[in-house]
Short mmCIF file of C-alpha atoms and ligand atoms in Angstrom, two decimals:
data_model
loop_
_atom_site.label_atom_id
_atom_site.label_comp_id
_atom_site.label_asym_id
_atom_site.label_seq_id
_atom_site.Cartn_x
_atom_site.Cartn_y
_atom_site.Cartn_z
CA MET A 1159 -3.70 10.61 46.18
CA ARG A 1160 -4.96 13.74 47.97
CA ILE A 1161 -8.72 14.21 47.77
CA ASP A 1162 -8.37 17.72 46.30
CA LYS A 1163 -6.17 16.42 43.44
CA TYR A 1164 -8.48 13.46 42.90
CA LEU A 1165 -11.53 15.68 42.53
CA ALA A 1166 -9.72 18.27 40.41
CA ASN A 1167 -8.52 15.46 38.10
CA MET A 1168 -12.11 14.29 37.79
CA ASN A 1169 -13.02 17.83 36.77
CA VAL A 1170 -15.31 18.41 39.75
CA GLY A 1171 -13.71 21.86 39.77
CA SER A 1172 -10.38 23.61 40.23
CA ARG A 1173 -8.44 22.87 43.41
CA LYS A 1174 -9.86 26.13 44.80
CA ASP A 1175 -13.44 25.03 43.98
CA VAL A 1176 -12.77 21.67 45.59
CA HIS A 1177 -11.45 23.34 48.78
CA LYS A 1178 -14.75 25.25 48.98
CA LEU A 1179 -16.77 22.03 48.59
CA ILE A 1180 -14.72 20.44 51.37
CA LYS A 1181 -15.38 23.45 53.62
CA GLN A 1182 -19.10 23.09 52.91
CA GLY A 1183 -18.81 19.53 54.26
CA ILE A 1184 -20.32 17.90 51.18
CA VAL A 1185 -17.29 15.82 50.14
CA MET A 1186 -17.50 12.34 51.66
CA ILE A 1187 -15.12 9.40 51.65
CA ASN A 1188 -16.83 6.12 52.63
CA GLY A 1189 -19.67 8.06 54.23
CA GLU A 1190 -17.47 10.39 56.32
CA ALA A 1191 -17.16 14.10 55.61
CA VAL A 1192 -13.68 15.10 54.45
CA LYS A 1193 -12.10 17.64 56.83
CA THR A 1194 -8.96 18.59 54.96
CA PRO A 1195 -7.95 18.76 51.28
CA LYS A 1196 -4.85 16.78 52.24
CA GLN A 1197 -6.87 13.70 53.15
CA LYS A 1198 -5.78 10.66 51.13
CA VAL A 1199 -8.07 8.60 48.93
CA VAL A 1200 -7.45 5.19 47.36
CA ASP A 1201 -9.10 3.38 44.43
CA THR A 1202 -11.38 1.26 46.62
CA ASP A 1203 -12.83 4.26 48.51
CA GLU A 1204 -16.31 5.51 47.71
CA VAL A 1205 -16.14 9.23 47.02
CA MET A 1206 -19.26 11.38 46.95
CA VAL A 1207 -19.76 15.09 46.36
CA GLY A 1208 -23.26 15.86 47.61
CA ASP A 1209 -25.35 13.04 46.18
CA LYS A 1210 -23.03 12.46 43.19
CA LYS A 1211 -20.72 9.47 43.20
CA ILE A 1212 -17.29 10.29 41.74
CA THR A 1213 -15.62 7.36 40.02
CA TYR A 1214 -11.97 7.83 39.28
CA GLN A 1215 -10.96 7.44 35.66
CA LYS A 1216 -7.34 8.30 35.02
CA TYR A 1217 -7.40 8.44 31.23
CA HIS A 1218 -10.00 9.79 28.87
CA TYR A 1219 -10.31 9.20 25.13
CA PHE A 1220 -12.50 11.26 22.85
CA LEU A 1221 -13.15 10.89 19.16
CA LEU A 1222 -13.90 14.23 17.51
CA ASN A 1223 -15.21 14.98 14.05
CA LYS A 1224 -13.14 18.12 13.65
CA PRO A 1225 -14.75 21.00 11.77
CA LYS A 1226 -12.84 23.47 9.57
CA GLY A 1227 -11.32 26.55 11.16
CA VAL A 1228 -10.08 25.11 14.47
CA LEU A 1229 -6.50 24.32 15.39
CA SER A 1230 -5.33 20.84 16.42
CA ALA A 1231 -3.68 22.29 19.51
CA THR A 1232 -4.37 22.52 23.22
CA GLU A 1233 -4.33 26.31 23.41
CA ASP A 1234 -3.82 29.35 21.27
CA ARG A 1235 -3.85 33.08 22.02
CA SER A 1236 -6.26 34.10 19.30
CA GLN A 1237 -7.67 31.06 17.54
CA ARG A 1238 -10.11 28.36 18.58
CA THR A 1239 -8.61 24.97 19.29
CA VAL A 1240 -10.13 21.50 19.37
CA ILE A 1241 -10.14 21.70 23.19
CA ASN A 1242 -12.52 24.67 22.95
CA LEU A 1243 -15.03 22.37 21.23
CA LEU A 1244 -15.35 20.22 24.36
CA LYS A 1245 -17.86 20.81 27.13
CA SER A 1246 -16.11 22.31 30.15
CA GLU A 1247 -16.64 19.12 32.18
CA ASP A 1248 -14.74 17.16 29.51
CA ARG A 1249 -11.69 19.43 29.45
CA TYR A 1250 -9.50 17.13 31.53
CA GLN A 1251 -5.98 18.17 32.41
CA ASN A 1252 -3.36 17.27 29.80
CA LEU A 1253 -5.97 16.35 27.21
CA ALA A 1254 -4.30 16.73 23.81
CA PRO A 1255 -4.92 15.75 20.19
CA VAL A 1256 -3.07 12.69 18.89
CA GLY A 1257 -1.26 14.26 15.96
CA ARG A 1258 -2.63 17.10 13.94
CA LEU A 1259 -5.10 17.85 11.23
CA ASP A 1260 -4.57 21.13 9.37
CA LYS A 1261 -6.85 24.01 10.28
CA ASP A 1262 -8.84 23.51 7.06
CA THR A 1263 -8.95 19.69 7.33
CA THR A 1264 -12.03 18.03 8.80
CA GLY A 1265 -12.64 14.61 10.28
CA LEU A 1266 -11.43 12.11 12.79
CA LEU A 1267 -9.19 13.37 15.56
CA LEU A 1268 -8.44 11.42 18.71
CA LEU A 1269 -7.94 13.33 21.96
CA THR A 1270 -6.51 11.80 25.12
CA ASN A 1271 -4.78 12.68 28.37
CA ASN A 1272 -2.83 9.41 28.13
CA GLY A 1273 0.47 11.04 27.15
CA GLN A 1274 2.32 7.75 26.83
CA LEU A 1275 -0.22 6.32 24.39
CA ASN A 1276 -0.34 9.59 22.47
CA HIS A 1277 3.43 9.43 22.06
CA GLU A 1278 3.37 5.75 21.05
CA LEU A 1279 0.67 6.23 18.41
CA LEU A 1280 2.76 8.94 16.76
CA ALA A 1281 6.07 7.04 16.86
CA PRO A 1282 7.58 6.74 13.35
CA ASN A 1283 7.87 2.94 13.62
CA LYS A 1284 4.20 2.59 14.54
CA HIS A 1285 2.17 2.13 11.36
CA VAL A 1286 -1.31 3.40 11.98
CA ASP A 1287 -3.20 3.54 8.70
CA LYS A 1288 -5.18 6.69 8.12
CA ILE A 1289 -7.86 7.01 5.44
CA TYR A 1290 -8.86 10.36 3.99
CA ARG A 1291 -11.36 11.54 1.38
CA ALA A 1292 -10.36 14.55 -0.66
CA LYS A 1293 -11.44 16.86 -3.45
CA ILE A 1294 -8.57 17.64 -5.75
CA ALA A 1295 -7.99 20.37 -8.31
CA GLY A 1296 -6.45 18.32 -11.09
CA VAL A 1297 -7.13 14.94 -12.63
CA ALA A 1298 -5.65 12.07 -10.64
CA ASN A 1299 -5.04 9.01 -12.84
CA GLU A 1300 -3.32 5.60 -12.98
CA GLU A 1301 0.04 7.36 -13.03
CA THR A 1302 -0.78 9.09 -9.72
CA ILE A 1303 -1.87 5.76 -8.22
CA LYS A 1304 1.47 4.19 -9.23
CA THR A 1305 3.53 7.14 -7.98
CA PHE A 1306 1.86 7.00 -4.54
CA ALA A 1307 2.02 3.19 -4.38
CA LYS A 1308 5.80 3.21 -4.90
CA GLY A 1309 6.40 5.46 -1.90
CA MET A 1310 7.23 8.88 -3.28
CA ILE A 1311 9.98 11.33 -2.41
CA LEU A 1312 8.76 14.85 -1.62
CA GLY A 1313 10.48 18.05 -2.79
CA ASP A 1314 12.48 18.35 0.42
CA GLY A 1315 13.77 14.77 0.07
CA THR A 1316 11.33 13.18 2.53
CA GLN A 1317 10.88 9.54 1.60
CA LEU A 1318 7.28 8.42 2.10
CA LYS A 1319 5.94 4.94 2.66
CA PRO A 1320 3.65 3.47 -0.02
CA ALA A 1321 0.18 5.01 -0.05
CA GLU A 1322 -2.99 3.54 -1.55
CA LEU A 1323 -4.95 5.88 -3.79
CA LYS A 1324 -8.49 5.17 -5.03
CA ILE A 1325 -10.04 7.46 -7.58
CA LEU A 1326 -13.72 7.88 -6.79
CA ASN A 1327 -14.52 10.42 -9.46
CA GLN A 1328 -12.66 12.15 -12.29
CA ASN A 1329 -13.97 15.26 -14.01
CA LYS A 1330 -11.77 16.18 -16.94
CA ASP A 1331 -13.98 19.15 -17.97
CA GLU A 1332 -13.71 20.71 -14.53
CA ASP A 1333 -10.15 19.47 -14.02
CA SER A 1334 -11.06 17.95 -10.66
CA SER A 1335 -11.14 14.59 -8.87
CA GLU A 1336 -12.51 12.99 -5.76
CA ILE A 1337 -10.27 10.46 -4.15
CA GLU A 1338 -9.74 8.26 -1.13
CA ILE A 1339 -6.22 7.76 0.13
CA LYS A 1340 -4.71 5.50 2.76
CA ILE A 1341 -1.40 6.60 4.25
CA GLN A 1342 0.71 4.90 6.91
CA GLU A 1343 2.36 7.94 8.45
CA GLY A 1344 1.43 11.50 9.29
CA LYS A 1345 4.06 13.89 8.01
CA TYR A 1346 3.46 17.64 8.00
CA HIS A 1347 0.88 18.53 5.28
CA GLN A 1348 1.58 15.09 3.87
CA ILE A 1349 -1.38 14.64 1.53
CA LYS A 1350 -1.28 18.23 0.31
CA ARG A 1351 2.41 17.87 -0.44
CA MET A 1352 1.91 14.51 -2.19
CA PHE A 1353 -0.63 15.96 -4.60
CA GLY A 1354 1.39 19.17 -4.88
CA ALA A 1355 4.37 17.11 -6.04
CA CYS A 1356 2.14 15.75 -8.85
CA GLY A 1357 1.01 19.24 -9.93
CA MET A 1358 -2.39 19.04 -8.19
CA LYS A 1359 -3.99 20.81 -5.25
CA VAL A 1360 -6.04 19.47 -2.36
CA VAL A 1361 -9.19 21.57 -2.13
CA GLU A 1362 -10.95 19.68 0.67
CA LEU A 1363 -9.58 17.03 3.01
CA HIS A 1364 -11.49 14.88 5.48
CA ARG A 1365 -10.12 12.05 7.65
CA LEU A 1366 -12.42 9.03 7.82
CA SER A 1367 -10.41 6.63 9.96
CA MET A 1368 -7.29 6.03 11.97
CA GLY A 1369 -6.36 2.39 12.56
CA ASN A 1370 -9.61 0.67 13.59
CA LEU A 1371 -11.25 3.89 14.69
CA THR A 1372 -13.87 5.27 12.34
CA LEU A 1373 -16.13 8.29 12.54
CA GLY A 1374 -19.31 6.38 11.69
CA ASN A 1375 -22.12 8.91 11.56
CA LEU A 1376 -20.73 11.28 14.18
CA PRO A 1377 -21.77 14.74 12.94
CA ILE A 1378 -19.12 17.33 12.17
CA GLY A 1379 -18.15 19.33 15.29
CA ASN A 1380 -19.39 16.55 17.61
CA TYR A 1381 -17.39 14.18 19.76
CA ARG A 1382 -17.89 11.06 21.84
CA GLU A 1383 -15.95 8.91 24.30
CA LEU A 1384 -14.25 5.83 22.89
CA SER A 1385 -15.81 2.51 23.89
CA GLU A 1386 -13.81 0.02 25.99
CA GLU A 1387 -13.44 -2.07 22.85
CA GLU A 1388 -12.03 0.85 20.86
CA ILE A 1389 -9.60 1.72 23.65
CA LYS A 1390 -8.32 -1.88 23.56
CA THR A 1391 -7.75 -1.75 19.80
CA ILE A 1392 -5.69 1.45 19.93
CA LYS A 1393 -3.56 0.07 22.73
N1 URA B 1818 -2.33 15.65 5.19
C1 URA B 1818 -2.46 16.97 5.03
O1 URA B 1818 -1.94 17.54 4.09
N2 URA B 1818 -3.19 17.65 5.95
C2 URA B 1818 -3.81 17.07 6.98
O2 URA B 1818 -4.47 17.75 7.76
C3 URA B 1818 -3.67 15.69 7.12
C4 URA B 1818 -2.93 14.99 6.22
#
């Protein structure tokens, strides 16, 4: 790979920035100053910019605790996206959310620039369990549990896979419930539509986990890199 692409991919700067660094003579491959942006670099080379060693990492994986009010998208003309929540040095090329959470949904969202893995995790035949907590306007009961467990059919005819509903709290006076739900797929507005089909409304929705990935105590709005172990489990 060309050294300018290598450094741009590692977010040292734009290609233009990298060309400037090369001109300044501070980009080194195996101890020798790079003379041209076209110079090739291979995995075993030691690349330095000034006194900073640059280790090539092709793919990046971030776990975000998404706050309300941001879009699960890579860019938008007028609204903030999850990419805007990242530090500029973490905004790697082609970084994108794996699936979507609604603008008003909070919780676990995986971001990666591994397009192939992103695609595979979203494939309809890939069952990645997702667990959500929600506040519901309406009283969820045994009937709701059974309806979800059977695999319900939504208003537009979409057949859903069985979902596991746990009722954490029921308040008949306030006509509200708190629930936890495990779903196997990720259809558009799925949980909102499931409760809607039972005459209830999702008031707050928060994703706790996706497959083996969990948020732990990552504060809302924060993010972290996945560990090697976590990367293995999602693959
Ligand atoms: N289901 C929804 O309705 N919204 C989400 O954001 C995620 C699941």
